[in-house]
CSV table of C-alpha atoms and ligand atoms in Angstrom, one decimal:
chain,number,residue,atom,x,y,z
Y,23,UNK,CA,-10.7,64.4,21.7
Y,24,UNK,CA,-11.9,66.2,24.7
Y,25,UNK,CA,-13.8,69.4,23.8
Y,26,UNK,CA,-15.1,72.3,25.9
Y,27,UNK,CA,-18.1,72.9,23.8
Y,28,UNK,CA,-19.7,70.6,21.2
Y,29,UNK,CA,-22.5,71.8,18.8
Y,30,UNK,CA,-25.0,69.5,17.1
Y,31,UNK,CA,-26.8,70.3,13.8
Y,32,UNK,CA,-29.1,68.2,11.8
Y,33,UNK,CA,-27.3,69.2,8.7
Y,34,UNK,CA,-24.0,70.8,7.7
Y,35,UNK,CA,-24.6,74.6,7.8
Y,36,UNK,CA,-27.2,74.6,10.7
Y,37,UNK,CA,-24.5,75.3,13.4
Y,38,UNK,CA,-22.7,78.0,11.3
Y,39,UNK,CA,-26.1,79.9,10.9
Y,40,UNK,CA,-27.3,79.5,14.5
Y,41,UNK,CA,-24.1,79.8,16.7
Y,42,UNK,CA,-21.3,80.1,14.4
Y,43,UNK,CA,-20.1,83.5,15.9
Y,44,UNK,CA,-20.1,82.0,19.4
Y,45,UNK,CA,-18.0,79.0,18.4
Y,46,UNK,CA,-15.5,81.3,16.7
Y,47,UNK,CA,-15.3,83.4,19.9
Y,48,UNK,CA,-14.9,80.4,22.0
Y,49,UNK,CA,-12.0,79.1,19.9
Y,50,UNK,CA,-10.4,82.6,20.2
Y,51,UNK,CA,-10.8,82.3,24.0
Y,52,UNK,CA,-8.7,79.1,23.9
Y,53,UNK,CA,-11.5,76.6,24.2
Y,54,UNK,CA,-11.7,73.4,22.1
Y,55,UNK,CA,-14.8,73.4,20.1
Y,56,UNK,CA,-16.5,70.8,17.8
Y,57,UNK,CA,-19.4,70.5,15.4
Y,58,UNK,CA,-21.3,67.2,14.7
Y,59,UNK,CA,-23.8,67.1,11.8
Y,60,UNK,CA,-26.4,64.3,12.2
Y,61,UNK,CA,-26.7,63.8,8.4
Y,62,UNK,CA,-24.5,64.2,5.2
Y,63,UNK,CA,-27.1,66.5,3.5
Y,64,UNK,CA,-27.7,64.1,0.7
Y,65,UNK,CA,-31.3,65.3,0.1
Y,66,UNK,CA,-30.5,69.1,0.2
Y,67,UNK,CA,-32.1,70.9,-2.7
Y,68,UNK,CA,-28.7,72.2,-4.1
Y,69,UNK,CA,-25.3,70.4,-4.3
Y,70,UNK,CA,-24.6,67.0,-3.3
Y,71,UNK,CA,-23.3,65.0,-0.3
Y,72,UNK,CA,-19.8,65.1,-1.5
Y,73,UNK,CA,-20.1,68.9,-2.0
Y,74,UNK,CA,-21.5,69.3,1.4
Y,75,UNK,CA,-18.7,67.2,3.1
Y,76,UNK,CA,-16.1,69.6,1.3
Y,77,UNK,CA,-18.0,72.6,2.4
Y,78,UNK,CA,-18.5,71.4,5.8
Y,79,UNK,CA,-14.6,70.9,6.2
Y,80,UNK,CA,-14.0,74.4,5.0
Y,81,UNK,CA,-16.5,76.0,7.2
Y,82,UNK,CA,-14.9,74.0,10.2
Y,83,UNK,CA,-11.7,75.6,9.5
Y,84,UNK,CA,-13.3,79.1,9.4
Y,85,UNK,CA,-15.0,78.3,12.7
Y,86,UNK,CA,-11.6,77.3,14.1
Y,87,UNK,CA,-12.9,73.9,15.3
Y,88,UNK,CA,-10.7,71.3,17.0
Y,89,UNK,CA,-13.1,68.6,15.6
Y,90,UNK,CA,-16.0,68.1,13.2
Y,91,UNK,CA,-17.9,65.0,12.0
Y,92,UNK,CA,-20.8,64.0,10.0
Y,93,UNK,CA,-23.0,61.1,11.2
Y,94,UNK,CA,-24.8,58.7,8.9
Y,95,UNK,CA,-28.4,59.5,9.9
Y,96,UNK,CA,-30.5,59.8,6.7
Y,97,UNK,CA,-31.0,63.4,5.6
Y,98,UNK,CA,-34.7,64.3,5.7
Y,99,UNK,CA,-35.4,61.4,8.0
Y,100,UNK,CA,-33.8,62.4,11.3
Y,101,UNK,CA,-36.2,60.3,13.6
Y,102,UNK,CA,-36.2,60.1,17.4
Y,103,UNK,CA,-35.2,56.4,17.7
Y,104,UNK,CA,-32.9,54.6,20.2
Y,105,UNK,CA,-30.3,53.8,17.5
Y,106,UNK,CA,-29.9,57.5,16.8
Y,107,UNK,CA,-29.8,58.4,20.5
Y,108,UNK,CA,-27.0,55.8,20.9
Y,109,UNK,CA,-25.0,57.4,18.2
Y,110,UNK,CA,-25.2,60.9,19.8
Y,111,UNK,CA,-24.5,59.3,23.3
Y,112,UNK,CA,-21.3,57.8,21.9
Y,113,UNK,CA,-20.2,61.3,20.6
Y,114,UNK,CA,-20.8,63.0,23.9
Y,115,UNK,CA,-18.9,60.3,25.8
Y,116,UNK,CA,-16.0,60.5,23.2
Y,117,UNK,CA,-15.7,64.3,23.6
Y,118,UNK,CA,-16.9,64.9,27.1
Y,119,UNK,CA,-17.9,68.6,26.3
Y,120,UNK,CA,-18.9,70.9,29.2
Y,121,UNK,CA,-21.5,72.6,27.2
Y,122,UNK,CA,-23.6,71.0,24.4
Y,123,UNK,CA,-25.4,73.2,21.8
Y,124,UNK,CA,-28.6,71.8,20.2
Y,125,UNK,CA,-31.3,73.1,17.8
Y,126,UNK,CA,-34.1,74.9,19.3
Y,127,UNK,CA,-37.1,72.5,19.7
Y,128,UNK,CA,-39.6,74.2,17.6
Y,129,UNK,CA,-38.6,74.6,14.0
Y,130,UNK,CA,-40.1,74.5,10.4
Y,131,UNK,CA,-37.7,71.6,9.4
Y,132,UNK,CA,-38.7,68.4,11.1
Y,133,UNK,CA,-35.1,67.2,10.9
Y,134,UNK,CA,-34.3,70.1,13.3
Y,135,UNK,CA,-36.9,69.4,15.8
Y,136,UNK,CA,-36.1,65.8,16.0
Y,137,UNK,CA,-32.4,66.7,16.2
Y,138,UNK,CA,-33.4,68.9,19.3
Y,139,UNK,CA,-35.1,66.0,20.9
Y,140,UNK,CA,-32.4,63.5,20.2
Y,141,UNK,CA,-29.6,65.7,21.6
Y,142,UNK,CA,-31.6,66.6,24.6
Y,143,UNK,CA,-32.2,63.0,25.4
Y,144,UNK,CA,-28.7,61.9,24.6
Y,145,UNK,CA,-27.1,64.6,26.9
Y,146,UNK,CA,-29.1,63.0,29.8
Y,147,UNK,CA,-28.7,59.4,29.0
Y,148,UNK,CA,-24.9,59.8,28.3
Y,149,UNK,CA,-24.5,60.2,32.2
Y,150,UNK,CA,-26.3,56.8,32.9
Y,151,UNK,CA,-23.5,54.2,33.5
Y,152,UNK,CA,-25.8,51.3,32.7
Y,153,UNK,CA,-26.2,52.5,29.1
Y,154,UNK,CA,-23.5,50.6,27.4
Y,155,UNK,CA,-21.6,52.0,24.5
Y,156,UNK,CA,-18.1,50.7,25.7
Y,157,UNK,CA,-17.2,54.2,27.0
Y,158,UNK,CA,-17.2,55.9,30.4
Y,159,UNK,CA,-20.5,57.6,31.3
Y,160,UNK,CA,-20.5,61.4,31.0
Y,161,UNK,CA,-22.9,64.2,31.4
Y,162,UNK,CA,-22.2,67.7,30.3
Y,163,UNK,CA,-22.8,70.5,32.6
Y,164,UNK,CA,-25.2,72.4,30.4
Y,165,UNK,CA,-27.5,72.0,27.3
Y,166,UNK,CA,-28.0,75.3,25.4
Y,167,UNK,CA,-30.5,75.8,22.6
Y,168,UNK,CA,-29.6,77.8,19.5
Y,169,UNK,CA,-32.0,79.8,17.4
Y,170,UNK,CA,-32.8,78.8,13.8
Y,171,UNK,CA,-35.8,79.8,11.9
Y,172,UNK,CA,-38.4,80.3,14.9
Y,173,UNK,CA,-37.6,83.0,17.4
Y,174,UNK,CA,-37.6,82.6,21.2
Y,175,UNK,CA,-37.1,85.0,24.1
Y,176,UNK,CA,-33.3,84.3,24.7
Y,177,UNK,CA,-32.0,83.4,28.3
Y,178,UNK,CA,-28.7,85.2,27.2
Y,179,UNK,CA,-27.1,86.7,24.1
Y,180,UNK,CA,-23.4,86.3,23.3
Y,181,UNK,CA,-21.6,89.4,22.0
Y,182,UNK,CA,-20.1,88.1,18.7
Y,183,UNK,CA,-19.2,91.6,17.4
Y,184,UNK,CA,-15.5,90.6,16.9
Y,185,UNK,CA,-16.4,87.2,15.3
Y,186,UNK,CA,-19.1,88.4,13.0
Y,187,UNK,CA,-17.0,88.8,9.9
Y,188,UNK,CA,-15.5,85.4,10.3
Y,189,UNK,CA,-19.0,83.9,10.9
Y,190,UNK,CA,-20.1,85.2,7.5
Y,191,UNK,CA,-17.0,83.7,6.1
Y,192,UNK,CA,-18.0,80.2,7.6
Y,193,UNK,CA,-21.4,80.6,6.1
Y,194,UNK,CA,-20.1,81.5,2.7
Y,195,UNK,CA,-18.2,78.2,2.7
Y,196,UNK,CA,-21.4,76.5,1.8
Y,197,UNK,CA,-21.2,78.0,-1.8
Y,198,UNK,CA,-23.3,75.4,-3.4
Y,199,UNK,CA,-26.2,76.5,-1.2
Y,200,UNK,CA,-26.2,80.1,-2.2
Y,201,UNK,CA,-28.2,82.0,-4.9
Y,202,UNK,CA,-26.2,81.8,-8.1
Y,203,UNK,CA,-28.5,82.3,-11.1
Y,204,UNK,CA,-25.8,80.9,-13.6
Y,205,UNK,CA,-24.9,77.9,-11.3
Y,206,UNK,CA,-24.8,74.4,-12.8
Y,207,UNK,CA,-27.1,72.0,-11.0
Y,208,UNK,CA,-25.7,68.9,-9.4
Y,209,UNK,CA,-27.2,65.7,-8.4
Y,210,UNK,CA,-26.0,63.2,-5.8
Y,211,UNK,CA,-27.7,60.2,-7.7
Y,212,UNK,CA,-25.9,60.1,-11.2
Y,213,UNK,CA,-28.1,57.3,-12.5
Y,214,UNK,CA,-31.3,59.3,-11.9
Y,215,UNK,CA,-32.5,61.4,-14.7
Y,216,UNK,CA,-31.4,65.1,-14.6
Y,217,UNK,CA,-33.8,67.0,-12.5
Y,218,UNK,CA,-35.0,70.2,-13.6
Y,219,UNK,CA,-33.1,73.2,-12.1
Y,220,UNK,CA,-35.0,74.4,-8.9
Y,221,UNK,CA,-36.2,78.1,-9.3
Y,222,UNK,CA,-34.1,80.5,-7.4
Y,223,UNK,CA,-35.4,81.2,-4.0
Y,224,UNK,CA,-36.7,77.7,-3.6
Y,225,UNK,CA,-34.5,77.1,-0.5
Y,226,UNK,CA,-34.1,79.8,2.3
Y,227,UNK,CA,-30.4,80.1,2.1
Y,228,UNK,CA,-30.5,80.4,-1.7
Y,229,UNK,CA,-32.3,83.5,-1.6
Y,230,UNK,CA,-30.3,86.6,-2.6
Y,231,UNK,CA,-31.3,88.6,0.5
Y,232,UNK,CA,-30.3,85.6,2.8
Y,233,UNK,CA,-27.0,86.8,4.2
Y,234,UNK,CA,-28.5,90.3,4.8
Y,235,UNK,CA,-31.2,88.5,7.0
Y,236,UNK,CA,-28.6,86.6,8.9
Y,237,UNK,CA,-26.7,90.0,9.5
Y,238,UNK,CA,-30.0,91.7,10.4
Y,239,UNK,CA,-30.8,89.1,13.1
Y,240,UNK,CA,-27.2,89.4,14.5
Y,241,UNK,CA,-27.5,93.1,14.8
Y,242,UNK,CA,-31.0,92.8,16.3
Y,243,UNK,CA,-29.8,90.6,19.2
Y,244,UNK,CA,-26.6,92.7,19.4
Y,245,UNK,CA,-28.9,95.7,20.1
Y,246,UNK,CA,-30.6,93.9,23.0
Y,247,UNK,CA,-27.3,93.8,24.8
Y,248,UNK,CA,-25.8,97.1,23.6
Y,249,UNK,CA,-23.3,95.7,21.1
Y,250,UNK,CA,-23.1,95.5,17.3
Y,251,UNK,CA,-23.8,91.7,16.8
Y,252,UNK,CA,-25.1,89.1,19.0
Y,253,UNK,CA,-26.4,85.5,19.0
Y,254,UNK,CA,-29.3,84.4,21.3
Y,255,UNK,CA,-29.5,81.2,23.3
Y,256,UNK,CA,-32.1,79.6,25.5
Y,257,UNK,CA,-31.7,77.3,28.4
Y,258,UNK,CA,-34.6,75.7,30.2
Y,259,UNK,CA,-33.4,76.1,33.7
Y,260,UNK,CA,-32.7,79.3,35.8
Y,261,UNK,CA,-29.2,80.6,35.5
Y,262,UNK,CA,-27.1,80.7,38.9
Y,263,UNK,CA,-25.6,83.9,39.6
Y,264,UNK,CA,-23.3,84.1,42.7
Y,265,UNK,CA,-22.5,87.8,42.7
Y,266,UNK,CA,-25.2,90.0,41.0
Y,267,UNK,CA,-23.2,93.2,41.7
Y,268,UNK,CA,-20.2,91.9,39.7
Y,269,UNK,CA,-22.3,90.2,37.0
Y,270,UNK,CA,-24.5,93.2,36.2
Y,271,UNK,CA,-21.5,95.6,35.1
Y,272,UNK,CA,-22.0,99.1,33.7
Y,273,UNK,CA,-22.7,97.7,30.2
Y,274,UNK,CA,-26.2,96.5,31.4
Y,275,UNK,CA,-27.3,100.3,31.5
Y,276,UNK,CA,-28.0,99.7,27.9
Y,277,UNK,CA,-30.8,97.1,28.8
Y,278,UNK,CA,-32.7,99.3,31.2
Y,279,UNK,CA,-36.1,99.9,29.4
X,9,LIG,ZN1,-30.9,72.2,8.7
């Protein structure tokens, strides 16, 4: 399926947290959007690969995606290899998106950093006809990096005020990841001895205050552009503006220091 925007995450739930509001907004504008998780989330502290797959589908519906898919790269071992690049090249050529979203290249989770490198390489390589995947070569117009744990000075911020409530619904689709003191613990390896329950707060997303932090971040970036909620993005190249008078409308008065 041909997509306008395709977002890659190392794990299911990465994209919802970093650019979910923007994907909801784009779908509302009539664009076809998609999400690809490089892994199935089998080594996540909470839940199992099966639960993650179900939650991923629920979140895809909340985001209004035209396509969503999990690849089979091992969770916790997302490595920068030629084989993995080829898997991502094949997805880019299959969907021919104008814009690709990737995780920011610096992050606390090594899978996120490696996913960033893999997607960046694949976006370029997908345009080289001599790299054979049995598909036509295609290079997206832009690679845009999304913020996860570590902050960056954004190149631009997208107003997601009207999409924010729906973004939080998409995040809540990952119910197994959240703080639930009474929740039964599940394991993806039934033959293994039962693992002791992880203490609450062991994972970032499982902290009781996690959703508050997501909202606070969206408010903070919204404040930078004079709206209620925003999501920050980074591009490595200068942005081309044809008509600065039209581009910098009255709403930019908010941003004069
Ligand atoms: Zn992740």
